[in-house]
Coordinates of C-alpha atoms in Angstrom, one line a residue:
M1068 CA -0.1 0.0 -0.2
T1069 CA 3.0 2.6 1.0
G1070 CA 6.0 0.9 -0.9
G1071 CA 8.0 1.3 2.8
A1072 CA 7.3 4.3 2.6
S1073 CA 8.0 6.7 5.4
P1074 CA 4.2 7.6 7.3
T1075 CA 5.2 12.0 7.4
L1076 CA 5.5 11.6 3.4
V1077 CA 2.3 9.0 3.1
G1078 CA 0.4 11.8 5.6
V1079 CA 1.6 14.2 3.5
C1080 CA 0.4 12.9 0.4
G1081 CA -3.2 12.3 2.1
V1082 CA -4.0 16.1 3.0
V1083 CA -2.5 16.7 -0.8
G1084 CA -5.1 15.0 -1.7
L1085 CA -7.5 15.8 0.0
L1086 CA -7.2 19.9 -1.4
F1087 CA -6.8 18.5 -4.3
A1088 CA -10.6 16.7 -3.7
A1089 CA -12.4 19.6 -2.9
P1090 CA -14.1 19.9 -6.7
L1091 CA -14.7 16.2 -5.7
L1092 CA -16.4 16.7 -3.1
Y1093 CA -18.3 19.7 -4.5
L1094 CA -19.7 17.4 -7.4
V1095 CA -21.0 15.2 -4.9
R1096 CA -22.7 16.9 -2.5
E1097 CA -24.5 18.7 -5.6
N1098 CA -26.0 15.4 -6.8
L1099 CA -26.4 14.0 -2.7
A1100 CA -28.4 17.4 -2.9
G1101 CA -30.0 16.9 -6.9
S1102 CA -33.2 15.9 -8.1
E1103 CA -31.8 14.1 -11.4
D1104 CA -31.8 10.2 -11.5
L1105 CA -27.9 9.4 -12.7
V1106 CA -28.5 6.0 -14.2
D1107 CA -31.7 7.7 -16.3
L1108 CA -29.2 10.9 -17.3
Y1109 CA -25.5 8.7 -17.9
T1110 CA -28.1 6.0 -20.7
S1111 CA -29.8 8.9 -23.0
A1112 CA -28.6 9.2 -26.5
R1113 CA -28.2 13.3 -25.3
T1114 CA -25.1 11.6 -22.7
L1115 CA -23.8 9.8 -24.7
G1116 CA -23.6 11.3 -28.0
P1117 CA -21.6 13.7 -26.1
L1118 CA -19.4 11.2 -24.1
R1119 CA -18.3 9.9 -27.5
N1120 CA -17.3 12.6 -29.0
T1121 CA -15.7 13.9 -26.0
L1122 CA -13.3 9.8 -26.1
V1123 CA -12.4 10.5 -30.2
L1124 CA -11.6 13.9 -30.0
A1125 CA -9.4 13.5 -26.6
V1126 CA -7.6 9.9 -27.8
A1127 CA -7.0 11.2 -31.3
T1128 CA -5.6 14.7 -29.7
A1129 CA -4.0 12.4 -27.4
A1130 CA -2.1 10.4 -30.5
S1131 CA -1.4 13.3 -33.2
A1132 CA 0.5 15.4 -29.8
S1133 CA 2.6 12.1 -29.2
V1134 CA 3.4 11.9 -32.7
V1135 CA 4.0 15.3 -33.0
G1136 CA 6.2 16.8 -30.0
T1137 CA 8.1 14.0 -29.8
G1138 CA 9.4 14.3 -33.8
L1139 CA 10.0 17.7 -32.2
A1140 CA 11.7 17.2 -28.7
W1141 CA 14.0 14.8 -30.8
L1142 CA 15.3 17.4 -33.7
T1143 CA 15.7 20.6 -31.5
T1144 CA 18.0 18.3 -28.8
R1145 CA 19.4 15.1 -30.7
S1146 CA 19.5 16.7 -34.0
D1147 CA 22.0 19.2 -36.3
L1148 CA 18.7 21.2 -37.4
P1149 CA 19.9 24.3 -38.2
L1150 CA 18.6 27.1 -36.1
R1151 CA 18.0 24.2 -33.1
R1152 CA 18.4 26.2 -30.3
F1153 CA 16.0 28.7 -31.6
W1154 CA 13.7 26.8 -32.8
A1155 CA 13.2 24.3 -29.1
A1156 CA 12.3 27.8 -27.6
V1157 CA 9.0 28.4 -29.6
T1158 CA 8.1 25.7 -30.6
P1159 CA 6.9 25.1 -27.5
L1160 CA 5.3 28.6 -27.6
P1161 CA 1.7 27.6 -29.2
L1162 CA 1.0 26.6 -25.4
V1163 CA 0.1 30.2 -24.5
F1164 CA -2.4 30.5 -26.4
P1165 CA -5.4 30.5 -24.6
S1166 CA -7.7 27.7 -27.1
F1167 CA -9.7 30.1 -27.4
V1168 CA -8.1 33.0 -28.9
G1169 CA -6.1 30.6 -30.5
A1170 CA -9.7 28.6 -32.5
L1171 CA -10.9 31.9 -32.5
G1172 CA -7.4 33.4 -34.5
L1173 CA -7.6 30.7 -37.1
V1174 CA -11.5 30.7 -38.0
A1175 CA -10.8 34.7 -38.7
A1176 CA -7.4 33.7 -40.6
L1177 CA -10.1 31.5 -43.2
S1178 CA -13.0 33.2 -43.4
P1179 CA -14.0 34.9 -45.9
G1180 CA -12.2 38.4 -46.1
G1181 CA -9.3 36.5 -43.8
L1182 CA -5.4 36.6 -43.6
L1183 CA -5.6 33.5 -45.8
E1184 CA -8.1 34.4 -48.5
S1185 CA -6.0 35.4 -51.5
P1186 CA -2.6 32.7 -50.7
L1187 CA -5.4 30.4 -50.9
G1188 CA -6.8 31.5 -54.1
W1189 CA -3.2 31.9 -55.9
V1190 CA -3.0 28.2 -55.9
G1191 CA -7.5 27.7 -56.8
V1192 CA -7.8 27.0 -52.6
D1193 CA -11.3 28.2 -51.4
P1194 CA -11.0 28.6 -47.4
T1195 CA -13.0 26.7 -45.7
R1196 CA -14.3 27.3 -41.6
P1197 CA -12.2 24.6 -39.3
E1198 CA -15.3 23.1 -37.9
G1199 CA -16.4 20.1 -36.9
F1200 CA -14.6 17.1 -35.4
W1201 CA -11.5 17.9 -37.7
G1202 CA -11.4 21.4 -37.2
A1203 CA -11.1 20.4 -33.1
W1204 CA -8.8 17.5 -33.6
L1205 CA -6.4 20.1 -35.8
V1206 CA -6.9 23.2 -33.6
L1207 CA -6.4 21.3 -30.4
T1208 CA -2.9 19.7 -31.8
L1209 CA -1.7 22.5 -33.0
F1210 CA -1.9 24.0 -28.8
T1211 CA -1.3 21.3 -27.0
T1212 CA 1.6 19.5 -28.7
P1213 CA 4.5 21.4 -25.8
Y1214 CA 2.4 19.9 -23.6
V1215 CA 4.2 16.4 -24.9
L1216 CA 7.6 18.3 -26.5
L1217 CA 8.4 19.6 -23.0
P1218 CA 9.0 16.4 -20.8
V1219 CA 10.2 14.2 -23.5
A1220 CA 12.7 16.9 -24.3
A1221 CA 13.8 16.8 -19.9
R1222 CA 13.9 13.1 -20.6
L1223 CA 16.1 13.4 -24.2
V1224 CA 18.2 16.5 -22.1
S1225 CA 19.1 14.0 -19.4
L1226 CA 19.0 9.8 -21.2
P1227 CA 22.5 8.5 -20.4
P1228 CA 24.2 8.7 -24.8
S1229 CA 26.7 6.4 -23.8
L1230 CA 24.0 4.0 -24.8
E1231 CA 22.7 5.2 -28.2
E1232 CA 26.4 6.0 -29.0
S1233 CA 27.2 1.3 -27.8
A1234 CA 23.9 0.6 -30.2
R1235 CA 26.6 2.7 -32.6
L1236 CA 29.2 0.7 -32.3
L1237 CA 27.4 -2.6 -32.6
G1238 CA 26.0 -2.0 -36.0
R1239 CA 22.7 -0.1 -36.0
G1240 CA 21.9 2.2 -37.8
P1241 CA 20.0 5.7 -36.5
W1242 CA 16.6 5.1 -37.1
A1243 CA 16.7 1.5 -35.6
V1244 CA 18.2 3.0 -32.4
F1245 CA 15.9 5.6 -32.2
R1246 CA 12.7 2.5 -31.8
T1247 CA 15.4 0.5 -29.4
V1248 CA 16.9 2.4 -27.8
V1249 CA 15.6 5.7 -27.2
L1250 CA 11.8 5.5 -28.0
P1251 CA 11.4 2.8 -24.7
Q1252 CA 13.4 4.9 -22.3
L1253 CA 11.0 7.8 -24.1
R1254 CA 8.2 6.3 -22.8
S1255 CA 7.1 7.5 -19.0
S1256 CA 7.5 11.3 -20.8
I1257 CA 5.6 10.3 -23.4
L1258 CA 2.7 8.7 -21.6
A1259 CA 3.0 11.9 -19.1
G1260 CA 2.6 14.9 -21.6
A1261 CA -0.5 12.5 -23.8
L1262 CA -2.7 12.5 -20.4
L1263 CA -2.2 16.2 -20.0
V1264 CA -2.7 16.3 -24.1
F1265 CA -6.1 14.0 -22.8
L1266 CA -7.3 16.1 -19.8
Y1267 CA -7.3 19.1 -21.6
A1268 CA -9.0 17.7 -24.9
V1269 CA -11.8 17.0 -22.2
S1270 CA -12.1 19.4 -20.7
D1271 CA -11.6 22.7 -22.7
F1272 CA -14.2 24.1 -23.9
G1273 CA -13.5 27.4 -26.3
V1274 CA -12.6 25.5 -29.1
V1275 CA -15.6 23.0 -29.7
V1276 CA -17.8 25.3 -28.8
L1277 CA -16.5 28.3 -31.2
L1278 CA -15.8 25.0 -34.0
R1279 CA -19.0 23.6 -32.8
F1280 CA -17.9 20.4 -31.9
D1281 CA -20.8 19.0 -29.8
T1282 CA -19.0 17.4 -26.3
L1283 CA -20.1 17.3 -22.8
T1284 CA -18.4 20.2 -21.6
R1285 CA -20.1 21.7 -24.0
A1286 CA -23.5 20.4 -22.3
I1287 CA -21.8 21.4 -19.0
H1288 CA -22.5 24.8 -19.7
T1289 CA -25.7 25.1 -21.1
N1290 CA -27.3 23.8 -18.4
R1291 CA -24.8 25.7 -16.1
L1292 CA -28.4 28.0 -16.0
F1293 CA -30.8 27.0 -16.0
N1294 CA -30.6 22.9 -15.7
A1295 CA -27.5 23.8 -12.2
D1296 CA -28.5 19.2 -11.0
R1297 CA -28.5 17.9 -14.8
S1298 CA -24.6 20.3 -14.9
A1299 CA -23.7 18.9 -12.2
A1300 CA -23.9 15.2 -13.2
L1301 CA -21.9 16.4 -16.3
S1302 CA -19.7 16.7 -14.3
L1303 CA -19.1 14.1 -11.9
L1304 CA -19.2 11.9 -14.8
L1305 CA -16.3 13.7 -16.8
A1306 CA -14.6 13.4 -13.8
V1307 CA -15.4 9.5 -13.8
V1308 CA -14.0 9.3 -17.2
A1309 CA -10.7 11.2 -15.9
L1310 CA -10.2 8.7 -13.2
A1311 CA -10.4 5.8 -15.0
V1312 CA -7.8 7.5 -17.9
V1313 CA -5.4 8.3 -15.1
A1314 CA -5.6 4.4 -14.0
A1315 CA -5.0 3.5 -16.4
E1316 CA -2.1 5.2 -17.4
R1317 CA -0.6 4.8 -14.1
T1318 CA -0.8 0.7 -14.9
V1319 CA 1.2 1.4 -18.3
S1320 CA 3.4 3.3 -16.3
R1321 CA 4.1 1.2 -13.3
R1322 CA 5.7 -1.5 -15.3
A1323 CA 8.4 0.9 -17.6
R1324 CA 11.8 0.6 -15.9
D1325 CA 13.6 4.3 -17.1
V1326 CA 16.9 4.2 -17.2
D1327 CA 18.8 6.7 -14.8
G1328 CA 19.6 10.0 -15.9
V1329 CA 22.5 11.9 -15.8
R1330 CA 24.5 15.3 -16.2
T1331 CA 26.1 15.6 -19.7
K1332 CA 28.2 18.6 -20.8
Q1333 CA 28.4 16.8 -24.2
P1334 CA 25.0 15.9 -25.2
L1335 CA 24.8 13.6 -28.2
R1336 CA 23.9 15.7 -31.9
V1337 CA 22.8 13.7 -34.2
P1338 CA 23.8 14.5 -37.9
L1339 CA 20.2 14.5 -40.5
G1340 CA 22.6 14.1 -43.5
R1341 CA 20.6 15.1 -46.2
G1342 CA 17.2 14.7 -44.5
R1343 CA 18.6 18.1 -42.5
W1344 CA 16.4 20.8 -45.0
P1345 CA 13.5 18.7 -44.9
A1346 CA 14.0 17.7 -41.4
F1347 CA 14.1 22.1 -41.5
G1348 CA 11.3 22.7 -44.1
L1349 CA 8.4 20.3 -41.9
V1350 CA 9.5 22.6 -38.4
V1351 CA 9.1 25.8 -40.3
V1352 CA 5.4 25.0 -41.6
W1353 CA 4.4 23.2 -37.7
T1354 CA 5.6 26.8 -36.0
G1355 CA 4.1 28.7 -38.5
L1356 CA 0.4 26.6 -38.2
A1357 CA 1.0 27.0 -35.2
L1358 CA 1.9 30.3 -33.8
G1359 CA 2.4 32.5 -37.1
G1360 CA -1.1 32.0 -38.3
P1361 CA -2.9 33.5 -35.3
L1362 CA 0.4 35.8 -34.2
A1363 CA -0.8 36.9 -38.3
S1364 CA -4.6 37.3 -37.7
L1365 CA -3.9 39.1 -34.2
G1366 CA -1.6 41.5 -35.7
L1367 CA -4.3 41.7 -39.0
W1368 CA -6.2 42.6 -36.0
A1369 CA -4.3 45.0 -34.0
W1370 CA -2.6 47.1 -36.6
R1371 CA -5.7 47.7 -38.1
G1372 CA -6.3 49.6 -34.4
L1373 CA -3.6 51.5 -34.7
A1374 CA -4.0 53.2 -38.0
G1375 CA -7.4 53.9 -36.5
E1376 CA -9.4 50.9 -38.7
G1377 CA -12.4 51.1 -35.9
S1378 CA -11.0 51.9 -33.4
D1379 CA -9.0 54.4 -30.7
L1380 CA -5.5 52.6 -30.1
S1381 CA -3.7 55.4 -31.6
G1382 CA -6.1 58.4 -31.0
A1383 CA -7.5 58.3 -26.7
G1384 CA -7.1 54.9 -26.4
E1385 CA -4.1 53.4 -23.3
G1386 CA -3.1 51.7 -26.1
L1387 CA 0.5 49.4 -25.2
G1388 CA 0.2 51.7 -21.5
G1389 CA -2.6 49.8 -20.8
L1390 CA -1.4 46.8 -21.0
R1391 CA 1.8 47.0 -18.0
T1392 CA -0.2 46.6 -14.7
P1393 CA -2.3 43.0 -16.0
A1394 CA 0.8 41.9 -17.6
G1395 CA 2.6 42.2 -15.0
N1396 CA 0.0 40.5 -12.8
S1397 CA 0.4 37.9 -15.3
A1398 CA 3.8 37.2 -14.5
A1399 CA 3.3 37.0 -11.4
I1400 CA 0.6 35.3 -9.9
G1401 CA 1.9 32.4 -12.8
M1402 CA 4.8 32.2 -11.5
V1403 CA 3.5 32.5 -7.9
T1404 CA 1.1 29.3 -8.8
A1405 CA 4.1 27.3 -10.4
L1406 CA 6.1 27.3 -7.8
V1407 CA 3.5 26.4 -5.4
A1408 CA 2.4 23.9 -7.8
V1409 CA 7.0 22.0 -8.2
A1410 CA 6.4 22.4 -3.9
V1411 CA 2.4 20.9 -3.7
V1412 CA 3.6 18.0 -5.6
L1413 CA 6.4 16.3 -5.8
P1414 CA 5.7 14.0 -2.0
L1415 CA 3.0 12.9 -4.6
A1416 CA 6.0 12.7 -7.2
Y1417 CA 8.1 10.7 -4.7
L1418 CA 5.8 8.5 -3.6
S1419 CA 4.9 7.1 -6.7
A1420 CA 7.6 7.4 -8.8
R1421 CA 9.8 5.9 -6.1
H1422 CA 8.0 3.8 -3.8
R1423 CA 5.1 3.1 -6.2
A1424 CA 2.8 2.6 -3.4
A1425 CA -0.6 2.6 -4.3
A1426 CA -1.5 5.1 -1.9
G1427 CA 0.7 7.6 -4.1
D1428 CA -1.8 6.1 -7.7
A1429 CA -5.2 6.8 -5.6
A1430 CA -3.5 11.3 -4.7
N1431 CA -1.9 11.3 -8.9
G1432 CA -5.9 10.9 -9.8
L1433 CA -7.4 12.7 -7.5
V1434 CA -4.9 15.5 -9.2
A1435 CA -5.6 14.1 -12.5
A1436 CA -9.8 14.3 -12.3
G1437 CA -8.2 17.8 -10.6
F1438 CA -7.5 19.1 -13.9
A1439 CA -9.6 17.2 -16.2
L1440 CA -12.8 19.5 -14.7
P1441 CA -14.0 22.4 -16.9
G1442 CA -12.1 25.9 -15.0
L1443 CA -16.1 26.6 -14.2
V1444 CA -16.6 23.3 -12.1
V1445 CA -13.1 24.5 -10.2
A1446 CA -13.9 27.9 -9.4
L1447 CA -18.0 27.2 -8.5
A1448 CA -15.9 24.4 -6.4
V1449 CA -13.9 26.6 -4.5
V1450 CA -16.0 29.7 -3.7
S1451 CA -18.7 27.5 -2.4
F1452 CA -15.9 24.8 0.7
A1453 CA -15.2 29.7 0.4
L1454 CA -18.0 31.1 1.4
D1455 CA -19.2 28.1 3.7
L1456 CA -15.6 28.7 6.1
P1457 CA -15.6 31.4 8.7
E1458 CA -15.7 35.4 6.7
S1459 CA -12.7 35.9 9.5
W1460 CA -10.4 34.2 8.0
G1461 CA -10.8 36.5 4.8
L1462 CA -10.3 33.8 2.3
Y1463 CA -12.6 35.2 -0.4
E1464 CA -11.5 37.3 -3.5
S1465 CA -8.4 36.3 -1.7
F1466 CA -4.5 35.5 -3.5
T1467 CA -4.4 32.4 -1.2
L1468 CA -7.5 31.3 -2.8
L1469 CA -6.7 32.2 -6.6
V1470 CA -3.8 30.4 -5.6
F1471 CA -5.1 27.1 -4.0
A1472 CA -7.6 26.9 -6.9
Y1473 CA -4.8 27.8 -9.8
V1474 CA -2.2 25.1 -8.0
V1475 CA -5.6 22.3 -8.1
H1476 CA -6.3 22.7 -11.7
L1477 CA -3.6 23.1 -13.1
G1478 CA -1.3 21.1 -11.5
A1479 CA -1.0 17.7 -12.4
Q1480 CA 0.5 19.5 -15.3
S1481 CA 3.9 19.0 -13.3
L1482 CA 3.0 16.5 -11.0
R1483 CA 3.5 14.3 -14.5
A1484 CA 6.4 16.4 -15.4
A1485 CA 8.2 15.4 -11.5
Q1486 CA 7.2 12.2 -11.1
V1487 CA 9.7 11.7 -14.6
A1488 CA 12.5 14.3 -12.8
V1489 CA 12.8 12.4 -9.7
A1490 CA 12.5 9.0 -11.4
A1491 CA 15.4 9.3 -13.2
V1492 CA 17.3 10.4 -10.5
P1493 CA 20.8 7.4 -9.8
R1494 CA 19.2 6.0 -6.7
R1495 CA 23.2 4.5 -5.9
L1496 CA 23.7 8.0 -5.4
D1497 CA 20.8 8.2 -2.8
E1498 CA 22.7 5.4 -0.8
S1499 CA 26.4 6.1 -1.4
A1500 CA 26.0 9.9 0.3
R1501 CA 23.6 7.8 2.7
M1502 CA 26.1 5.5 3.5
L1503 CA 28.8 8.8 3.3
G1504 CA 26.8 10.1 6.8
A1505 CA 24.8 12.3 4.8
G1506 CA 21.9 13.7 6.3
R1507 CA 17.9 13.8 3.6
V1508 CA 17.5 17.1 3.8
R1509 CA 21.3 17.2 2.2
R1510 CA 20.8 14.6 -0.3
F1511 CA 18.3 15.8 -1.1
G1512 CA 19.5 19.7 -1.6
T1513 CA 22.6 19.0 -2.9
I1514 CA 22.5 15.5 -4.9
E1515 CA 18.1 15.3 -6.4
L1516 CA 17.4 18.4 -6.6
P1517 CA 19.8 19.7 -8.6
L1518 CA 19.2 16.3 -11.1
M1519 CA 15.3 17.0 -11.2
V1520 CA 16.0 20.4 -12.5
P1521 CA 14.7 20.2 -15.6
G1522 CA 11.9 17.8 -15.2
L1523 CA 10.5 20.3 -12.0
A1524 CA 10.8 23.3 -14.4
A1525 CA 9.3 21.8 -17.0
G1526 CA 6.6 21.4 -15.0
A1527 CA 6.8 24.7 -13.7
G1528 CA 6.6 25.8 -16.9
L1529 CA 3.8 24.2 -18.1
V1530 CA 2.2 25.5 -15.1
L1531 CA 2.8 28.6 -15.2
L1532 CA 2.1 29.4 -18.6
S1533 CA -1.6 27.8 -18.4
T1534 CA -2.5 29.7 -15.0
M1535 CA -1.1 33.1 -17.2
K1536 CA -3.8 32.4 -19.6
E1537 CA -6.5 30.7 -17.4
L1538 CA -9.5 32.1 -17.6
P1539 CA -13.1 30.8 -15.6
I1540 CA -11.3 30.7 -12.0
T1541 CA -9.6 33.8 -12.2
L1542 CA -13.1 35.6 -13.8
L1543 CA -14.9 33.9 -10.2
V1544 CA -12.7 33.8 -7.7
A1545 CA -9.9 36.7 -8.2
P1546 CA -9.9 39.7 -5.8
T1547 CA -11.3 42.5 -7.4
G1548 CA -10.0 45.2 -9.3
F1549 CA -7.9 42.5 -9.8
E1550 CA -6.7 42.1 -13.9
T1551 CA -4.5 39.7 -15.9
L1552 CA -4.0 39.7 -19.5
S1553 CA -6.3 37.2 -19.8
T1554 CA -9.2 38.8 -18.7
R1555 CA -9.2 42.1 -20.3
I1556 CA -8.2 39.9 -24.2
W1557 CA -11.9 38.2 -22.3
A1558 CA -13.8 41.2 -22.2
D1559 CA -12.5 43.2 -24.9
A1560 CA -13.7 39.6 -27.4
E1561 CA -16.8 40.6 -25.4
S1562 CA -17.1 43.6 -26.6
G1563 CA -16.4 43.7 -29.8
F1564 CA -13.1 45.8 -30.0
L1565 CA -11.2 42.6 -31.8
A1566 CA -8.2 45.7 -32.0
E1567 CA -7.7 45.7 -28.5
A1568 CA -7.9 42.1 -28.2
G1569 CA -5.3 41.0 -30.3
L1570 CA -2.9 43.8 -28.7
A1571 CA -3.0 42.4 -25.7
S1572 CA -3.4 38.3 -27.4
I1573 CA 0.4 39.4 -28.7
V1574 CA 1.6 41.1 -24.9
L1575 CA 0.3 37.4 -23.9
V1576 CA 2.5 35.4 -26.5
A1577 CA 5.6 37.7 -26.1
L1578 CA 5.3 37.9 -22.9
S1579 CA 4.6 33.9 -22.1
G1580 CA 7.7 33.5 -24.2
V1581 CA 10.1 35.0 -22.9
L1582 CA 9.1 33.7 -19.4
T1583 CA 9.5 30.5 -21.1
W1584 CA 13.1 30.7 -22.5
L1585 CA 13.9 32.7 -18.8
L1586 CA 12.9 30.6 -16.9
V1587 CA 12.3 26.2 -18.2
T1588 CA 14.5 26.5 -21.8
R1589 CA 17.9 28.3 -21.1
R1590 CA 17.7 26.4 -18.2
T1591 CA 17.1 23.4 -19.5
E1592 CA 19.9 24.1 -22.0
R1593 CA 22.0 25.1 -20.0
L1594 CA 22.0 21.8 -17.5
A1595 CA 22.3 19.8 -21.0

């Protein structure tokens, strides 16, 4: 049950699991008090159809993001791809786009009069609005691939090059080395990223609404105001799906045996030969679709506003000066949430990865369920519990409650990266230090933590970027007057101020890119 873990570690993980269970407890309470017949609802066509669409979309998105994310990670860490360091910094950036902004940007670009109408007309292709399953799958794949790319890149950086060198000395070609030596060692990281992509697709709301694909989240939102009991029942079903998928992923991961990670000054680089420039072209095309297209579409809105076309950005509007406070708030709350999330999930990572304890897997399921639930449900649950607590505690509309809600919803993004980082630390180093008399704290600070930093930084980066673009929790839980770039974009878009929304979106992407480089990519490169 505990896998030999200390009672203190098990107790801490139990408390963490209970905190992450808050949204589930809220749903259970609402369903017990509600009047909805769960059996009748779950077996009806109005539920089975959206459930099937949700699962198909999530599985397809996780599969495609795994293939593309693994390929990009290998090209930007282990190959001689032209401008490799530049692509290592740029390819994770699609993650900073709020999904509804990215979908809106692509729809606008492919609409009549949009950015791509003329270029497509030159080759005789009519612009087609992306919608339904294929549109939702394409957009979600474009913007969730970094969930796989970042942990796989961190694993590639710490993978001992001696394994690949030995395989080559035995006569194996580059593809055989990758397939038989590298890929098996990446399985845990790929599964970790694919799980995040699956949970993200399951809980996404903006993309499926804009692209007209009927899923459970769309049904939850539709029933939120007029049939709250049904909305709570569908949210509970979504949580059960997430728990089942997490349990399946943990079963597969427990069978994996990863090689211990090492820090290398000269990481192995594989020459691409004649495939160097075709690979460069594929990376350019992918980055153009995932990053260049939305940025160009949003930039067109902002340019029209700055030029005085239908907006006062160039006149009495605040322009870039008015975005300083929201940008500062976004960066500050994102960094605080990332640090808190990593600190909170690290004990769970030890319990499940180092001791392979069943208790750790149970807590892991609760953490993942928080990510699978729509942010709207998490926000309602947190606010509901805060209102039930004594007013003297001062939690309602506080930054403490806001960070707690972010961590409950986004902590899963750092948990799997932390588990991979913990599992990659060679146990022989810890045992040697212990035999030499080093205490637990000293061993952690001088041996384990430095080796885990790339993986922990990757997880923290995911939480940071997701916090900066999170919308429902910020709108419902943030203190009065606290504004982020996401809430500014949402307010401008709702008011029809597309130029202002486009400018704020570009600032959000630029700020996220700088923070990603400073806190994640640069550190990973330095440790390579």
